[in-house]
Amino acid sequence: MGLKKELIFSSNNEVKVSIQDHFWSSYIDLVRNVVIPYQWQALNDEIEGAEPSHAIKNFQIAAGLEEGEHYGMVFQDSDVAKWMEAVGYLLAKESDYELEALADCVIDVIAAAQQPDGYLNTYYTVKEPDKRWSNLCECHELYCAGHMIEAAVAYFLGTGKRKLLDVVIRLADYIDTVFGPEPHQIQGYDGHQEIELALVKLYRVTGNERYLKLSTYFLEQRGQGDFYLDEYEKRGRSTFWPAINVIHDKKYSQTHVPIREQHSAEGHAVRAVYMATGIADVAIESKDQSLVETCQRLWNNIVNKRMYITGGIGSMAYGESFSLDYDLPNDTVYAETCASIGLIFFAQRMLQIAPKSEYADVLERALYNTVIAGMSKDGKHFFYVNPLEVWPEACGINHNYEHVKPERQGWFGCACCPPNIARLLASLDQYMYTIQDNRLYTHLYIGGDAELIVGGQSVTLHQSSNLPWEGRVHFTVRTTNSVTFTLALRVPDWSQGAELKINGQPVDWKEAIDNGYACIHREWLPNDEVEWVLCMPVLRMKGHPLLRESIGKVAIQRGPLVYCLEEADNGKQLHQLRLQASTEAIVTMNPELLGGIGTLQIPGLRDCNEQWGDALYKPNEEFMQEPIMATFIPYFAWANRGLGEMSVWVRD
């Protein structure tokens, strides 16, 4: 069945964006100047005190350039691939001879590690060469292949060099001979989804429909029969991850039912949203309405029942997984950084299927909160888990909090998150706009220049933005002749109103709302000015009545930012704080605090325990309270001032 008109694919291919933004440019510069060099050191085991990686050496050993044993996770190759992908995005924006030369040397090693038949995986090449494809459920061969494909596409588009692209074409062609419906092929699929969306990227850059067909096969095969159990029996019932029952728990890897019958986000959160992204990619290319409906069902379940207010997903440490609807504990939460990045991927594809502001709202929420909270302000420390409430003393004693780190880490044995942050921020320009017919949709308000073709006409749109601290956004239309198109401005869910002026004249935009966008259609003249001022009140956000953990509490949000209490500003025992009703917040910009952040001061009360005594419980006792001024900082900025308590939700 073909897509309805409103679901016609819209592409970013006609938009070239250069970001110059007071907030985001510093992050992109941090990735270029600090994160990429730091992660290169990490991949080469050069950071004292950090978890060793050995990832580059694994490739050197597989290539015959070094001697030794494979070290690290079975998916260690993917860390190198994500680093390469981020480098590709950076080189697309700005030439860097030394970085490009370094990347070319890495590509030479990767190419040398590729086997004559096209196979590429250092773990199996070095450690178990006779056991290829014997444990797809647990061992990430297709996952690593997918990340290398994404790296190759990004590097080719960024530099024009195709050596790595040729490597992954050989790899994908080889995989296509191994998997498929024929009797001599493996009729299976990956344990950790990633190859699906990567193959679509390879299809788009090469035009070879073989890759789109293979991606579709992997998705459609999922949940058919008992493939994981069958391969488990064939290898003598050996298991790679005995602590997690990934083979028998079909929901963990989203194999409990075929994809078109899935109605809720289940199992490992990153796998679930990577799968959803792959489904959306195939739906875009095939215009398959059934796949679109699958995406919409999964989206609605995640966003309406299983997502934290910070855009974090995956509430359960066991299996890094979704649990059940409305189960969103704040202190034992998992909310892996990679899961929120995967949610952003999914949101981007949903915007391409149908530009609706709800998708961009979630993309923005995850980006401004969980994703950048996953990296310290120095670019050298990272969160894997993103809690909404932290009591540091309990983290070291109560085993229920073993996964929660109250301070960011220098690196991880499983280091998927740091390079994932780098590749997302390096490609942030790809998430700002989409074009559909003669409409230009603005999804994110980030400063910079966008060169685009809309309605067959060439336009440069200059944007300047004061977000996330102020709601003032300004556009200048730069074109040599008059151009007729629709500028679709997102009305964010956090805005309580907006004012629009074109060339200084007020415009009533409320009659032009379509799916959450103010759609201004007109003949644009050279240097037309658009002023879009979004109201940014301090919001006391409440959770659904079925959310047990947030009942009777509020979370503070202003603009796209969720705020939190931190011990550095409010002292210990944050659980004793409550906000006073009907009080105004004081909004302050602090240029000297953590590189310049906005803070909020809200009058509150603190329960006092000085006169309580030693009894653990008392009947009918009233707490004494003292008035305080509670200070809130953006959630993304927490844990940059030493060890201390933190809480997003506060009693109201």
XYZ file of C-alpha atoms in Angstrom:
652
model
C 0.000 0.000 0.000
C 1.383 3.414 -0.925
C 1.750 6.222 1.571
C -0.862 8.871 1.981
C 0.077 12.292 0.716
C 0.995 13.609 4.179
C 3.479 10.760 4.598
C 5.551 11.378 1.500
C 9.268 11.174 2.272
C 11.023 14.473 2.871
C 14.801 14.641 2.603
C 17.691 16.538 4.138
C 19.786 16.011 1.018
C 18.822 19.431 -0.316
C 19.951 21.252 2.822
C 23.553 22.167 3.648
C 23.914 23.742 7.077
C 26.816 25.536 8.698
C 26.224 25.995 12.435
C 27.314 29.218 14.128
C 25.508 29.222 17.429
C 26.388 30.695 20.820
C 25.382 27.473 22.584
C 25.973 24.590 20.171
C 29.125 25.812 18.435
C 31.044 25.388 21.674
C 29.942 21.739 21.819
C 30.923 21.096 18.208
C 34.281 22.799 18.786
C 34.696 20.665 21.910
C 34.110 17.526 19.853
C 36.625 18.639 17.224
C 39.355 19.956 19.517
C 39.010 17.811 22.632
C 36.672 14.836 22.322
C 38.041 13.372 19.088
C 41.715 13.628 20.200
C 40.809 12.322 23.669
C 38.882 9.378 22.260
C 41.771 8.620 19.922
C 43.963 8.349 23.004
C 41.377 6.121 24.659
C 41.181 3.820 21.633
C 44.964 3.491 21.874
C 45.067 2.949 25.677
C 46.923 6.195 26.334
C 44.730 7.599 29.133
C 46.133 6.871 32.554
C 43.603 5.419 34.949
C 40.891 4.900 32.333
C 39.488 1.537 31.264
C 41.711 0.106 28.489
C 40.203 -0.157 25.016
C 42.749 -1.946 22.791
C 40.378 -1.241 19.895
C 42.986 0.058 17.435
C 45.418 -2.692 18.355
C 42.707 -5.290 17.710
C 42.567 -4.104 14.101
C 46.364 -4.110 13.862
C 46.469 -7.699 15.121
C 43.715 -8.760 12.715
C 45.673 -7.106 9.886
C 48.839 -8.983 10.797
C 50.642 -5.773 11.711
C 50.957 -6.641 15.410
C 51.002 -9.781 17.500
C 48.745 -10.466 20.452
C 45.275 -11.455 21.561
C 41.975 -9.728 21.021
C 41.045 -7.642 24.044
C 37.803 -6.032 25.143
C 34.164 -6.451 24.283
C 33.055 -8.596 21.389
C 31.781 -5.356 19.801
C 34.966 -3.356 20.397
C 35.292 -2.631 16.660
C 32.244 -0.371 16.813
C 34.084 2.193 18.966
C 36.577 2.744 16.152
C 33.779 2.936 13.591
C 31.855 5.581 15.530
C 35.039 7.592 15.984
C 35.610 7.396 12.215
C 32.029 8.448 11.543
C 32.387 11.548 13.723
C 35.640 12.409 11.928
C 33.816 12.158 8.592
C 31.171 14.630 9.718
C 33.781 17.062 11.017
C 35.842 16.932 7.828
C 32.705 17.655 5.798
C 32.472 21.003 7.579
C 36.105 22.014 7.894
C 39.291 20.616 6.410
C 41.888 19.314 8.839
C 44.936 17.806 7.165
C 46.324 16.132 10.281
C 43.010 14.605 11.328
C 42.309 13.392 7.795
C 45.780 11.884 7.519
C 45.280 10.096 10.840
C 41.907 8.762 9.707
C 43.407 7.582 6.415
C 46.006 5.587 8.349
C 43.239 3.963 10.392
C 41.399 3.127 7.173
C 44.539 1.464 5.812
C 44.633 -0.772 8.898
C 40.913 -1.560 8.649
C 41.299 -2.453 4.981
C 44.252 -4.702 5.804
C 42.164 -6.450 8.483
C 39.439 -7.315 5.989
C 39.495 -10.962 4.978
C 39.755 -12.064 1.324
C 36.035 -12.887 1.133
C 35.063 -9.474 2.518
C 34.501 -10.461 6.161
C 35.537 -7.831 8.708
C 35.446 -8.405 12.472
C 38.510 -8.418 14.703
C 37.064 -10.592 17.464
C 36.296 -13.560 15.234
C 39.265 -13.031 12.933
C 41.711 -13.066 15.857
C 40.007 -15.195 18.478
C 37.539 -17.619 16.891
C 38.035 -17.648 13.122
C 36.096 -20.882 12.684
C 32.955 -19.630 14.474
C 31.755 -16.819 12.256
C 27.982 -16.211 12.373
C 27.530 -18.922 15.016
C 26.168 -16.612 17.733
C 24.275 -13.765 16.102
C 22.068 -13.399 19.158
C 24.879 -12.326 21.471
C 28.030 -11.446 19.572
C 27.354 -8.321 17.483
C 28.968 -9.206 14.164
C 26.263 -7.474 12.149
C 26.170 -4.616 14.656
C 29.883 -3.940 14.119
C 29.425 -4.239 10.363
C 26.619 -1.698 10.505
C 28.682 0.859 12.378
C 31.564 0.437 9.936
C 29.150 1.014 7.051
C 27.885 4.213 8.668
C 31.478 5.356 9.196
C 32.361 4.687 5.574
C 29.360 6.594 4.241
C 30.100 9.590 6.484
C 33.791 9.595 5.533
C 33.023 9.322 1.828
C 30.505 12.170 1.970
C 32.891 14.248 4.068
C 36.066 13.768 2.054
C 35.164 12.191 -1.279
C 37.559 9.347 -0.499
C 36.140 5.902 -1.114
C 38.704 3.438 0.227
C 36.641 2.708 3.348
C 33.452 2.817 1.286
C 34.883 0.122 -0.978
C 35.748 -1.935 2.107
C 32.167 -1.842 3.395
C 30.721 -2.487 -0.064
C 32.754 -5.696 -0.152
C 31.590 -6.445 3.385
C 27.917 -5.808 2.584
C 28.127 -7.846 -0.615
C 29.628 -10.716 1.351
C 26.909 -10.465 4.044
C 24.291 -10.541 1.308
C 25.613 -13.923 0.187
C 25.546 -15.304 3.732
C 22.018 -14.227 4.733
C 18.782 -14.687 2.869
C 15.892 -17.027 2.102
C 17.826 -19.572 0.047
C 18.565 -23.036 1.538
C 22.332 -22.421 1.556
C 21.936 -19.090 3.411
C 21.442 -18.257 7.077
C 17.784 -17.374 7.523
C 18.409 -15.224 10.575
C 19.080 -11.723 11.832
C 21.253 -9.740 14.201
C 21.006 -9.681 17.976
C 21.677 -5.940 18.248
C 19.964 -3.968 15.510
C 22.186 -1.544 13.589
C 22.902 -3.179 10.234
C 19.368 -2.321 9.074
C 19.699 1.457 9.154
C 23.317 1.282 7.962
C 22.353 -0.683 4.854
C 19.779 1.965 3.965
C 22.502 4.613 4.189
C 24.685 2.494 1.906
C 21.788 2.102 -0.506
C 21.249 5.871 -0.605
C 24.882 6.635 -1.353
C 25.403 3.842 -3.915
C 21.926 3.415 -5.396
C 22.344 -0.368 -5.156
C 18.922 -1.789 -4.256
C 20.597 -4.963 -3.042
C 21.337 -3.215 0.256
C 17.798 -1.939 0.765
C 16.477 -5.420 0.071
C 18.887 -6.942 2.607
C 17.895 -4.393 5.264
C 14.251 -5.225 4.659
C 15.028 -8.942 4.921
C 16.696 -8.560 8.327
C 13.707 -6.606 9.642
C 11.031 -8.892 8.221
C 12.836 -12.040 9.381
C 12.892 -10.802 12.953
C 10.451 -12.640 15.212
C 9.901 -15.445 12.719
C 10.462 -18.837 14.359
C 13.096 -19.628 16.995
C 16.300 -18.645 15.220
C 18.268 -17.787 18.380
C 17.317 -21.075 20.029
C 18.221 -22.999 16.879
C 21.717 -21.518 16.681
C 22.096 -22.026 20.450
C 21.475 -25.758 19.987
C 23.822 -25.931 16.983
C 26.756 -24.530 18.953
C 26.227 -26.930 21.843
C 24.235 -24.599 24.090
C 27.162 -22.331 24.850
C 26.361 -18.760 25.864
C 28.421 -15.584 25.752
C 26.495 -13.508 28.309
C 25.364 -15.956 31.017
C 24.265 -13.153 33.355
C 21.477 -12.095 30.980
C 19.096 -14.578 29.423
C 19.211 -12.961 25.998
C 18.636 -16.201 24.104
C 15.413 -17.286 25.772
C 14.027 -13.827 26.547
C 12.634 -12.953 23.139
C 11.513 -9.486 24.182
C 15.101 -8.530 25.044
C 16.040 -8.470 21.357
C 12.557 -7.624 20.062
C 12.068 -11.096 18.540
C 8.889 -11.992 20.459
C 6.671 -11.268 17.436
C 7.303 -10.064 13.862
C 7.934 -6.327 13.631
C 4.536 -5.498 12.117
C 2.846 -7.025 15.174
C 4.846 -5.101 17.766
C 2.811 -2.593 19.757
C 5.151 -1.589 22.578
C 8.828 -0.879 23.089
C 10.281 -3.965 24.740
C 13.651 -5.225 25.850
C 17.028 -3.562 25.427
C 16.279 0.114 24.840
C 19.066 0.870 22.361
C 18.205 -2.155 20.246
C 14.537 -1.176 20.256
C 15.056 2.374 18.977
C 17.741 1.327 16.479
C 15.243 -1.213 15.150
C 12.527 1.439 14.993
C 14.919 3.723 13.111
C 15.634 0.949 10.617
C 11.909 0.269 10.172
C 11.316 3.978 9.526
C 14.165 4.091 6.995
C 12.730 1.171 5.054
C 9.229 2.667 5.302
C 10.535 5.912 3.808
C 12.106 4.126 0.847
C 9.347 1.565 0.260
C 6.412 3.845 1.151
C 4.954 0.929 3.090
C 2.009 2.152 5.161
C 2.075 -0.903 7.429
C 5.654 -0.130 8.471
C 4.706 3.503 9.072
C 1.918 2.358 11.382
C 4.396 0.118 13.217
C 6.655 3.123 13.774
C 3.759 5.219 15.027
C 2.702 2.534 17.517
C 6.212 2.154 18.905
C 6.670 5.918 19.038
C 3.435 6.485 20.916
C 4.243 3.797 23.463
C 7.734 5.155 24.142
C 6.822 8.824 24.347
C 3.497 8.547 26.156
C 4.277 5.737 28.592
C 7.986 4.895 28.799
C 10.070 8.073 28.486
C 11.590 10.217 31.217
C 11.022 13.961 31.220
C 14.694 14.334 30.251
C 14.207 12.262 27.087
C 15.857 9.246 28.718
C 14.516 5.777 27.914
C 15.135 2.324 29.340
C 14.166 2.376 33.015
C 15.629 -0.970 34.099
C 19.288 -1.792 34.753
C 18.742 -5.489 34.081
C 19.238 -5.821 30.358
C 19.444 -2.003 29.938
C 15.777 -2.375 29.148
C 12.292 -1.020 29.065
C 10.194 -2.535 31.830
C 6.467 -1.726 31.721
C 4.226 1.259 31.102
C 4.605 4.078 33.620
C 7.499 2.369 35.427
C 9.968 5.261 35.546
C 11.959 5.185 38.801
C 14.277 8.159 39.173
C 17.053 6.757 41.361
C 17.508 3.261 39.881
C 16.887 4.447 36.319
C 19.224 3.278 33.556
C 18.503 5.716 30.694
C 21.643 4.881 28.741
C 23.024 7.810 26.768
C 23.026 5.691 23.608
C 19.311 5.025 24.050
C 18.468 8.729 23.924
C 20.723 9.095 20.884
C 18.801 6.243 19.273
C 15.539 8.009 20.147
C 16.855 11.084 18.326
C 17.607 8.925 15.267
C 14.054 7.593 15.411
C 12.581 11.090 15.818
C 14.558 12.358 12.825
C 13.132 9.599 10.625
C 9.613 10.236 11.895
C 10.017 13.871 10.859
C 10.982 12.689 7.395
C 7.887 10.491 7.211
C 5.523 13.208 8.453
C 6.696 16.602 9.767
C 4.902 16.847 13.111
C 6.164 19.031 15.912
C 5.736 16.242 18.476
C 8.667 14.377 16.908
C 10.910 17.449 16.996
C 9.818 18.191 20.575
C 11.117 14.798 21.710
C 14.269 15.115 19.601
C 14.976 18.465 21.246
C 14.164 17.146 24.743
C 16.588 14.234 24.460
C 19.284 16.394 22.865
C 19.315 19.284 25.340
C 18.987 17.095 28.400
C 20.147 13.466 28.419
C 22.596 13.562 25.488
C 24.716 16.529 26.529
C 24.386 15.516 30.175
C 26.247 12.376 29.092
C 29.470 14.375 28.625
C 31.256 16.678 31.050
C 32.015 20.289 30.206
C 35.666 19.326 29.650
C 34.774 16.682 27.036
C 36.794 14.002 28.811
C 34.331 12.381 31.197
C 31.091 10.594 30.407
C 27.902 9.134 31.806
C 26.662 5.789 30.543
C 23.672 5.879 32.915
C 21.656 9.090 33.374
C 19.771 9.132 36.692
C 17.213 11.739 37.715
C 18.004 11.418 41.408
C 21.343 10.637 43.063
C 22.342 9.963 46.662
C 26.097 9.368 46.289
C 26.535 7.555 49.608
C 23.969 4.936 48.609
C 25.643 4.400 45.242
C 28.661 2.937 46.977
C 26.777 0.633 49.343
C 23.284 -0.256 48.083
C 23.707 -2.787 45.280
C 20.499 -1.603 43.616
C 22.503 1.490 42.590
C 25.658 -0.251 41.390
C 25.038 0.896 37.814
C 24.563 4.550 38.851
C 27.740 6.623 38.827
C 27.483 9.957 40.678
C 30.500 11.227 38.736
C 31.283 10.903 35.042
C 33.911 8.324 34.090
C 37.035 8.784 31.985
C 36.165 5.776 29.793
C 34.317 2.474 29.969
C 35.062 -1.158 29.266
C 31.842 -0.984 27.233
C 32.497 2.406 25.660
C 29.602 2.744 23.234
C 28.318 6.043 24.637
C 31.291 8.471 24.317
C 31.827 8.002 20.550
C 28.070 7.965 20.039
C 27.848 11.441 21.591
C 30.693 12.601 19.363
C 29.114 11.392 16.141
C 25.731 12.886 17.017
C 27.074 16.331 17.887
C 29.362 16.303 14.848
C 26.300 15.710 12.642
C 23.902 18.051 14.461
C 23.308 20.090 11.299
C 21.418 17.114 9.835
C 18.637 17.434 12.429
C 17.674 21.086 11.995
C 15.600 21.194 8.818
C 13.641 19.059 6.391
C 12.078 19.986 3.067
C 8.795 18.633 1.773
C 7.579 19.921 -1.586
C 7.837 23.721 -1.221
C 7.877 23.723 2.572
C 10.978 24.294 4.648
C 10.477 22.906 8.150
C 12.590 24.308 10.975
C 12.809 21.679 13.697
C 15.595 23.045 15.891
C 16.342 26.675 16.625
C 20.112 26.720 16.252
C 22.072 29.553 14.673
C 23.779 29.180 11.319
C 23.386 29.327 7.552
C 21.316 26.827 5.601
C 21.860 26.587 1.854
C 18.890 24.817 0.331
C 16.727 24.094 -2.649
C 13.040 24.512 -1.926
C 10.406 24.302 -4.627
C 13.228 24.129 -7.163
C 14.639 27.457 -6.014
C 17.967 28.227 -4.361
C 17.783 29.959 -0.967
C 20.141 30.704 1.911
C 18.418 31.002 5.271
C 20.429 32.645 8.024
C 19.230 31.823 11.524
C 20.316 33.310 14.825
C 18.960 31.976 18.086
C 19.217 32.821 21.771
C 18.044 29.383 22.874
C 18.153 27.756 25.310
C 18.318 30.862 27.513
C 15.916 33.142 25.623
C 13.186 32.426 23.087
C 14.228 34.981 20.473
C 14.925 33.545 17.011
C 15.726 35.574 13.903
C 15.827 34.541 10.249
C 17.102 36.363 7.176
C 16.119 35.102 3.729
C 19.050 35.547 1.374
C 18.314 35.114 -2.304
C 19.066 36.998 -5.495
C 15.445 36.996 -6.693
C 12.028 36.674 -5.139
C 11.281 33.111 -4.045
C 7.907 31.608 -3.180
C 7.850 28.897 -0.517
C 6.432 28.092 2.913
C 8.552 28.633 5.999
C 7.239 26.215 8.646
C 8.252 27.302 12.149
C 7.903 24.756 14.937
C 5.778 25.840 17.884
C 7.495 23.960 20.745
C 5.435 22.183 23.380
C 7.160 24.256 26.080
C 6.141 27.602 24.589
C 3.064 29.301 26.019
C 2.750 31.657 23.084
C 4.799 33.317 20.365
C 5.038 36.532 18.391
C 5.891 36.640 14.714
C 7.054 39.650 12.764
C 8.114 39.818 9.130
C 10.116 42.907 8.223
C 8.989 44.432 11.519
C 5.274 43.914 10.879
C 3.235 41.622 13.177
C 1.832 38.509 11.526
C -1.048 36.378 12.829
C 0.368 32.862 12.583
C -2.251 30.986 14.592
C -4.502 30.430 11.593
C -1.597 28.859 9.714
C -0.853 26.005 12.158
C -0.324 22.588 10.579
C 0.846 19.663 12.741
C 2.416 22.030 15.241
C 4.176 24.281 12.718
C 3.293 27.876 11.871
C 3.334 27.658 8.066
C 4.018 31.053 6.521
C 3.527 30.924 2.757
C 4.567 33.991 0.794
C 6.767 35.428 -1.871
C 10.032 36.047 -0.082
C 12.180 38.945 -1.240
C 15.950 39.264 -0.801
C 16.874 40.048 2.822
C 13.390 39.577 4.239
C 13.595 39.449 8.034
C 11.627 37.048 10.246
C 11.459 37.552 13.993
C 10.038 34.598 15.947
C 9.832 35.201 19.692
C 8.833 32.201 21.780
C 7.466 32.662 25.274
C 9.616 30.765 27.808
C 7.852 30.628 31.169
C 9.160 28.552 34.051
C 6.930 25.467 33.976
C 6.120 23.182 36.869
C 5.774 19.923 34.996
C 3.709 17.110 36.492
C 3.754 13.447 35.595
C 0.837 11.260 34.561
C -1.233 10.109 37.581
C -0.039 6.540 36.932
C 3.608 7.582 37.384
C 4.203 6.426 40.945
C 7.624 8.023 41.286
C 6.559 11.587 40.456
C 3.161 11.795 42.161
C 2.981 14.876 44.388
C 6.126 16.271 42.778
C 7.034 18.637 39.957
C 9.947 18.948 37.576
C 11.047 22.422 36.543
C 11.376 23.183 32.855
C 12.086 26.378 30.979
C 12.353 26.278 27.228
C 13.886 22.983 26.123
C 15.793 22.572 29.387
C 14.799 20.441 32.338
C 16.329 21.753 35.560
C 17.529 19.991 38.704
C 18.544 20.646 42.268
C 22.185 19.991 43.122
C 23.890 19.732 46.489
C 26.470 22.337 45.486
C 23.734 24.989 45.582
C 21.205 23.603 48.052
C 23.114 21.471 50.529
C 22.473 17.837 51.407
C 19.143 16.066 51.940
C 17.491 17.367 48.792
C 14.521 15.120 49.512
C 13.579 17.479 52.360
C 12.881 20.363 49.977
C 9.463 21.401 48.720
C 8.457 24.378 46.594
C 6.046 26.994 47.792
C 2.834 27.234 45.842
C 2.154 30.052 43.398
C 5.576 31.621 43.630
C 7.485 33.158 40.756
C 10.925 31.967 39.713
C 13.861 34.319 39.386
C 15.684 33.676 36.112
C 19.381 34.551 36.203
C 22.133 34.183 33.646
C 25.435 33.293 35.311
C 28.276 33.861 32.822
C 30.932 32.615 35.262
C 29.158 29.390 36.281
C 30.123 26.271 34.298
C 30.985 28.258 31.203
C 27.842 30.352 31.391
C 24.483 28.849 32.296
C 21.075 30.080 33.365
C 19.832 29.292 36.858
C 16.434 29.523 38.486
C 15.666 30.522 42.066
C 12.299 29.435 43.453
C 11.074 30.010 47.036
C 10.662 26.787 48.967
C 10.654 25.126 52.356
C 13.027 22.636 53.910
C 11.910 20.024 56.430
C 14.129 20.250 59.504
C 15.295 17.307 61.567
C 17.111 19.142 64.384
C 14.320 18.646 66.941
C 13.187 15.226 65.788
C 15.395 13.204 68.109
C 16.613 9.621 67.650
C 13.333 7.798 67.025
C 13.072 6.454 63.520
C 9.281 6.834 63.463
C 6.828 9.002 65.418
C 3.037 9.295 65.370
C 1.373 12.509 64.201
C 4.603 14.475 64.236
C 4.787 17.660 62.190
C 8.042 18.622 60.538
C 9.449 21.960 61.392
C 10.181 23.887 58.209
C 12.437 26.744 57.284
C 12.047 28.976 54.239
C 14.749 28.668 51.590
C 15.478 29.872 48.086
C 15.964 26.725 46.031
C 18.463 27.023 43.184
C 17.973 24.986 40.018
C 20.581 24.438 37.303
C 20.060 22.814 33.874
C 20.083 19.039 34.170
C 22.787 18.776 31.502
C 25.182 20.702 33.754
C 24.943 18.554 36.883
C 27.982 16.654 38.263
C 30.507 19.202 37.002
C 31.283 20.564 40.494
C 32.311 17.493 42.432
C 30.422 14.715 44.182
C 26.986 15.577 45.498
C 23.275 14.850 45.553
C 21.025 15.683 42.612
C 17.280 15.568 42.024
C 15.039 16.500 39.098
C 11.682 15.947 40.808
C 10.849 17.991 43.907
C 7.815 18.024 46.187
C 5.260 20.674 45.316
